[in-house]
Coordinates of C-alpha atoms and ligand atoms in Angstrom, one line a residue:
M1 CA 1.5 -4.0 22.8
A2 CA 4.0 -2.4 20.5
Q3 CA 7.1 -0.6 21.6
Q4 CA 6.8 2.7 23.6
I5 CA 7.7 5.8 21.7
D6 CA 5.9 9.0 22.5
F7 CA 3.8 10.3 19.6
S8 CA 1.5 12.6 21.7
G9 CA 0.4 15.6 19.7
Q10 CA 1.2 13.9 16.4
S11 CA -1.3 13.1 13.7
V12 CA -1.1 9.8 11.8
L13 CA -3.1 8.9 8.7
V14 CA -3.2 5.2 7.8
V15 CA -4.7 4.6 4.4
G16 CA -6.0 1.0 4.2
G17 CA -5.9 1.0 8.0
T18 CA -9.3 -0.6 8.7
S19 CA -8.0 -4.2 9.0
G20 CA -5.1 -6.5 9.3
I21 CA -1.5 -5.3 9.4
N22 CA -2.3 -1.6 8.8
L23 CA -4.9 -1.6 11.6
G24 CA -2.2 -3.0 13.8
I25 CA 0.0 -0.1 12.8
A26 CA -2.8 2.4 13.5
E27 CA -3.4 0.8 16.9
A28 CA 0.3 1.0 17.8
F29 CA 0.4 4.8 17.1
A30 CA -2.9 5.2 19.1
E31 CA -1.4 3.3 22.0
N32 CA 1.6 5.6 21.9
G33 CA -0.5 8.8 22.1
A34 CA -1.0 9.8 18.5
R35 CA -4.3 11.1 17.0
V36 CA -5.1 8.5 14.3
A37 CA -7.2 8.5 11.1
V38 CA -7.9 5.4 9.1
V39 CA -9.4 5.0 5.6
G40 CA -10.9 2.1 3.8
R41 CA -13.9 1.3 1.6
S42 CA -16.2 -0.8 3.8
R43 CA -18.2 1.2 6.4
E44 CA -18.6 -1.9 8.6
R45 CA -14.8 -2.6 8.7
L46 CA -14.2 1.2 9.4
E47 CA -16.6 1.2 12.4
S48 CA -15.1 -1.9 13.9
A49 CA -11.6 -0.5 13.4
L50 CA -12.6 2.8 15.1
S51 CA -13.9 0.9 18.2
R52 CA -10.5 -0.9 18.4
L53 CA -8.7 2.4 18.1
S54 CA -10.7 4.1 20.7
A55 CA -10.0 1.1 23.0
A56 CA -6.3 1.7 22.3
G57 CA -6.7 5.1 23.9
G58 CA -6.1 7.7 21.2
E59 CA -8.4 10.1 19.4
A60 CA -9.4 8.2 16.2
I61 CA -11.4 9.2 13.2
G62 CA -12.2 7.4 9.9
R63 CA -13.4 8.0 6.4
C64 CA -14.6 5.7 3.6
A65 CA -12.9 6.2 0.3
D66 CA -11.5 4.1 -2.6
V67 CA -7.9 5.0 -3.3
R68 CA -8.5 4.5 -7.0
D69 CA -10.7 7.5 -7.1
L70 CA -8.4 10.6 -7.0
S71 CA -11.1 13.1 -6.2
A72 CA -12.3 10.9 -3.3
V73 CA -8.7 10.7 -2.0
E74 CA -8.3 14.5 -2.3
Q75 CA -11.5 15.1 -0.3
T76 CA -10.7 12.5 2.3
V77 CA -7.1 13.4 2.9
G78 CA -7.9 17.2 2.9
G79 CA -10.7 16.6 5.4
I80 CA -8.6 14.6 7.7
S81 CA -5.8 17.1 7.6
D82 CA -8.2 20.0 8.3
H83 CA -9.5 18.0 11.3
F84 CA -6.0 17.4 12.7
G85 CA -4.3 20.6 11.5
G86 CA -1.8 18.7 9.3
I87 CA -0.3 15.2 9.0
D88 CA 2.9 14.1 10.7
V89 CA 2.9 10.4 9.7
L90 CA 1.4 8.9 6.6
V91 CA 1.1 5.2 6.2
S92 CA -0.1 4.0 2.7
G93 CA -1.1 0.4 2.6
A94 CA -4.4 -0.2 0.8
A95 CA -4.0 -3.4 -1.3
G96 CA -5.8 -6.1 -3.0
N97 CA -4.7 -9.7 -3.9
F98 CA -6.0 -13.0 -5.3
P99 CA -3.9 -15.9 -6.6
A100 CA -4.2 -16.5 -10.3
S101 CA -1.7 -17.3 -13.1
A102 CA -1.1 -14.5 -15.7
L103 CA -3.3 -16.3 -18.2
D104 CA -6.1 -17.1 -15.8
M105 CA -6.2 -13.5 -14.5
S106 CA -8.4 -11.2 -16.5
P107 CA -7.0 -7.8 -17.6
A108 CA -9.5 -6.2 -15.3
G109 CA -8.3 -8.3 -12.4
F110 CA -4.7 -7.3 -13.2
S111 CA -5.7 -3.7 -13.4
A112 CA -7.7 -3.8 -10.1
V113 CA -4.6 -4.8 -8.1
V114 CA -2.3 -2.4 -9.9
D115 CA -4.8 0.4 -9.5
I116 CA -5.3 -0.2 -5.8
D117 CA -1.7 -0.9 -4.8
L118 CA 0.3 1.3 -7.1
L119 CA -2.0 4.0 -8.6
G120 CA -3.7 4.3 -5.2
T121 CA -0.3 4.8 -3.5
Y122 CA 0.5 7.6 -6.0
H123 CA -2.9 9.2 -5.4
V124 CA -2.5 9.1 -1.6
L125 CA 1.1 10.4 -1.5
R126 CA 0.6 13.0 -4.2
T127 CA -2.4 14.4 -2.4
A128 CA -1.0 14.2 1.1
Y129 CA 2.2 16.1 0.3
A130 CA 0.6 19.5 0.7
Y131 CA -0.6 18.6 4.2
L132 CA 2.6 16.9 5.5
T133 CA 4.6 18.6 8.3
K134 CA 7.7 20.1 6.7
P135 CA 10.3 19.4 7.8
G136 CA 9.8 16.2 9.8
A137 CA 7.0 14.2 8.3
S138 CA 7.5 10.5 7.8
V139 CA 5.8 8.6 4.9
I140 CA 5.7 4.8 5.0
N141 CA 4.5 2.7 2.1
I142 CA 3.5 -0.9 2.9
S143 CA 5.1 -3.1 0.2
A144 CA 5.4 -6.9 0.0
P145 CA 8.1 -9.4 -0.7
Q146 CA 6.6 -9.9 -4.2
A147 CA 8.2 -6.5 -5.0
Y148 CA 11.6 -8.2 -5.4
I149 CA 10.9 -12.0 -5.3
P150 CA 9.1 -13.2 -8.4
M151 CA 6.2 -15.4 -7.3
P152 CA 3.9 -17.5 -9.6
L153 CA 0.2 -16.6 -9.4
Q154 CA 1.2 -13.1 -8.2
L155 CA 2.0 -11.2 -11.4
H156 CA -0.3 -8.3 -10.5
V157 CA 1.1 -7.9 -7.0
C158 CA 4.7 -8.3 -8.1
A159 CA 4.3 -5.6 -10.7
A160 CA 2.4 -3.3 -8.4
K161 CA 4.5 -3.6 -5.3
A162 CA 7.8 -3.3 -7.3
G163 CA 6.3 0.0 -8.5
V164 CA 5.4 1.0 -4.9
D165 CA 9.0 0.6 -3.8
M166 CA 10.1 2.8 -6.7
V167 CA 7.6 5.4 -5.7
T168 CA 9.3 5.3 -2.3
R169 CA 12.8 5.7 -3.7
V170 CA 11.9 8.5 -6.2
L171 CA 9.9 10.5 -3.7
A172 CA 12.6 10.1 -1.1
M173 CA 14.8 11.9 -3.6
E174 CA 12.3 14.5 -4.7
W175 CA 11.0 15.3 -1.1
G176 CA 14.2 15.0 0.9
E177 CA 14.9 18.7 0.6
S178 CA 11.6 19.6 2.3
G179 CA 12.5 17.3 5.2
V180 CA 9.9 14.6 4.3
R181 CA 11.2 11.1 4.6
V182 CA 9.7 8.2 2.5
N183 CA 10.4 4.6 3.3
S184 CA 8.8 1.2 2.5
I185 CA 8.1 -1.6 5.0
V186 CA 8.0 -5.1 3.5
P187 CA 6.1 -7.4 5.8
G188 CA 6.9 -11.1 5.6
P189 CA 4.2 -13.7 6.2
I190 CA 2.0 -12.2 9.0
A191 CA -0.3 -14.6 10.9
D192 CA -4.1 -14.1 11.0
T193 CA -4.3 -11.7 8.1
E194 CA -6.3 -11.5 4.9
G195 CA -3.1 -11.8 2.9
M196 CA -2.1 -15.1 4.5
K197 CA -5.7 -16.5 4.2
R198 CA -5.5 -15.9 0.5
L199 CA -2.0 -17.1 -0.2
A200 CA -1.7 -19.9 2.4
P201 CA -5.3 -21.2 2.7
T202 CA -4.3 -24.6 4.1
T203 CA -2.5 -25.8 7.3
E204 CA 0.0 -27.5 5.0
A205 CA 0.8 -24.2 3.2
R206 CA 1.1 -22.3 6.4
Q207 CA 3.5 -24.9 7.8
M208 CA 5.6 -24.8 4.7
I209 CA 5.9 -21.1 5.0
T210 CA 6.7 -21.3 8.7
D211 CA 9.5 -23.9 8.0
S212 CA 10.9 -21.6 5.2
V213 CA 11.3 -18.6 7.6
P214 CA 14.8 -18.6 9.3
L215 CA 13.2 -17.5 12.6
K216 CA 10.7 -20.4 12.3
R217 CA 7.6 -18.5 13.1
L218 CA 5.0 -16.4 11.3
G219 CA 5.2 -12.7 11.9
R220 CA 2.7 -10.7 14.1
A221 CA 1.1 -7.4 13.2
G222 CA 3.0 -6.0 16.1
D223 CA 6.3 -6.9 14.5
V224 CA 5.4 -4.7 11.5
A225 CA 4.0 -1.9 13.8
N226 CA 7.2 -1.7 15.7
L227 CA 9.2 -0.9 12.5
A228 CA 6.6 1.7 11.6
L229 CA 6.9 3.4 15.0
F230 CA 10.7 3.4 14.6
L231 CA 10.6 4.8 11.1
A232 CA 8.2 7.6 12.2
S233 CA 10.3 8.4 15.2
P234 CA 13.3 10.8 15.5
M235 CA 15.5 7.7 15.8
A236 CA 15.1 7.2 12.1
S237 CA 15.6 10.9 11.2
Y238 CA 18.5 10.0 8.7
I239 CA 16.6 7.1 7.1
T240 CA 14.9 7.8 3.8
G241 CA 14.4 5.8 0.6
A242 CA 14.9 2.5 2.5
V243 CA 12.9 -0.6 1.7
M244 CA 13.0 -2.6 4.9
P245 CA 11.8 -6.2 5.3
V246 CA 10.3 -7.3 8.7
D247 CA 10.1 -11.0 7.7
G248 CA 12.1 -13.2 10.1
G249 CA 14.7 -13.5 7.3
W250 CA 12.2 -15.0 4.8
S251 CA 13.4 -13.0 1.9
L252 CA 17.0 -14.4 2.3
G253 CA 16.0 -17.6 0.4
G254 CA 13.1 -19.5 1.9
L255 CA 10.6 -17.3 0.1
S256 CA 12.0 -18.1 -3.3
A257 CA 11.7 -21.9 -2.5
M258 CA 8.2 -21.4 -1.3
A259 CA 7.3 -19.3 -4.3
A260 CA 8.3 -22.2 -6.6
E261 CA 5.9 -24.5 -4.7
M262 CA 3.0 -22.1 -4.7
P263 CA 1.0 -23.4 -7.7
R264 CA 0.7 -26.8 -5.9
H265 CA -1.7 -25.2 -3.4
F266 CA -4.1 -23.8 -5.9
K267 CA -6.4 -25.2 -8.6
P268 CA -5.5 -23.9 -12.1
G269 CA -8.1 -21.5 -13.3
R270 CA -8.8 -20.0 -9.9
R271 CA -9.4 -16.3 -10.2
D272 CA -11.0 -15.6 -6.8
Ligands
NAP301 P1 -6.2 -6.5 4.6 O1 -6.6 -6.8 6.0 O2 -7.0 -6.9 3.5 O3 -6.0 -4.9 4.6 C1 -6.2 -4.1 3.4 C2 -6.7 -2.8 3.8 O4 -6.8 -2.0 2.6 C3 -8.1 -2.8 4.3 O5 -8.3 -1.8 5.3 C4 -9.0 -2.5 3.1 O6 -10.3 -2.1 3.5 C5 -8.1 -1.5 2.4 N1 -8.4 -1.4 1.0 C6 -8.4 -2.4 0.0 N2 -8.7 -1.9 -1.2 C7 -8.9 -0.5 -1.0 C8 -9.2 0.5 -1.9 N3 -9.5 0.3 -3.2 N4 -9.4 1.8 -1.4 C9 -9.2 2.0 0.0 N5 -8.8 1.0 0.8 C10 -8.7 -0.2 0.4 O7 -4.7 -6.9 4.3 P2 -3.4 -7.4 5.1 O8 -3.1 -8.8 4.7 O9 -3.4 -7.0 6.5 O10 -2.2 -6.6 4.3 C11 -2.0 -5.2 4.6 C12 -0.8 -4.7 3.8 O11 0.3 -5.5 4.0 C13 -1.0 -4.7 2.3 O12 -0.4 -3.6 1.7 C14 -0.3 -6.0 1.8 O13 0.1 -6.0 0.5 C15 0.8 -6.0 2.8 N6 1.4 -7.3 3.1 C16 0.7 -8.2 3.7 C17 1.3 -9.5 4.1 C18 0.5 -10.5 4.9 O14 1.2 -11.5 5.4 N7 -0.7 -10.3 5.1 C19 2.6 -9.7 3.6 C20 3.3 -8.8 2.9 C21 2.7 -7.6 2.6 P3 -11.6 -2.2 2.4 O15 -11.5 -3.6 1.8 O16 -12.8 -2.0 3.3 O17 -11.4 -1.1 1.4

């Protein structure tokens, strides 16, 4: 269970919250008393996420939408806000990924990732602003180490997540006056996630990553959720525009060494 901070009476929207790290964040808010909404494309994943969230104790609702579709985002976010009477915490973390070199990746594959991660983040934040509690709302974008560590086979994610962190910084400046804080969380390698399955598909690759993390373990979804709870809480009321790793120190150097090794673990030509 994540840390205890009281979020009773607060409404939390987690976009991309139907699995993995983001579902862990949604669960942590539910366990701490918040009303939680999650959004993703797959109905099956959404339903399974909602059963986990109900078990966590909070009121939970969900909607299916693709963040690339602005009108779907407008309808979904507006509907969720109407249901809750506003949004206190917004977590935006929908993302796609597949390992491929710049030349093996098709332009459509590049666009798909940039459109989900970066354009999707813009759609979600732009739409949600009208419904955010002002002053006081906390917006958290889920970034990735690829935003600032160049990684072979990850051109699309590197470009998209670097953009996401700039969305964080620019909107922190534009929205600060209305009392809305905007921060990025940068998870490190988190065990048992789709992201890790895709980027570290073998035991050897996972061991190499573990060895390259100064704290010598993979992260847990709860490690990321704890930072999200903190950033959304009054304890972080003077923090905005920050890009915060929760990665066991991986970005200090081990990640760069591992990035250079990455192509060894994939066959050339793989596009996923
Ligand atoms: P995940 O389980 O695949 O979660 C991705 C979520 O985004 C799912 O709910 C997915 O549901 C949703 N999604 C994907 N495309 C979407 C779209 N077009 N519209 C709406 N929702 C969409 O991934 P994860 O590995 O836990 O990663 C979660 C976040 O952490 C991502 O932002 C990722 O970049 C970041 N991150 C992960 C790691 C890691 O170790 N895993 C490390 C660093 C950063 P549907 O597919 O049903 O739409």
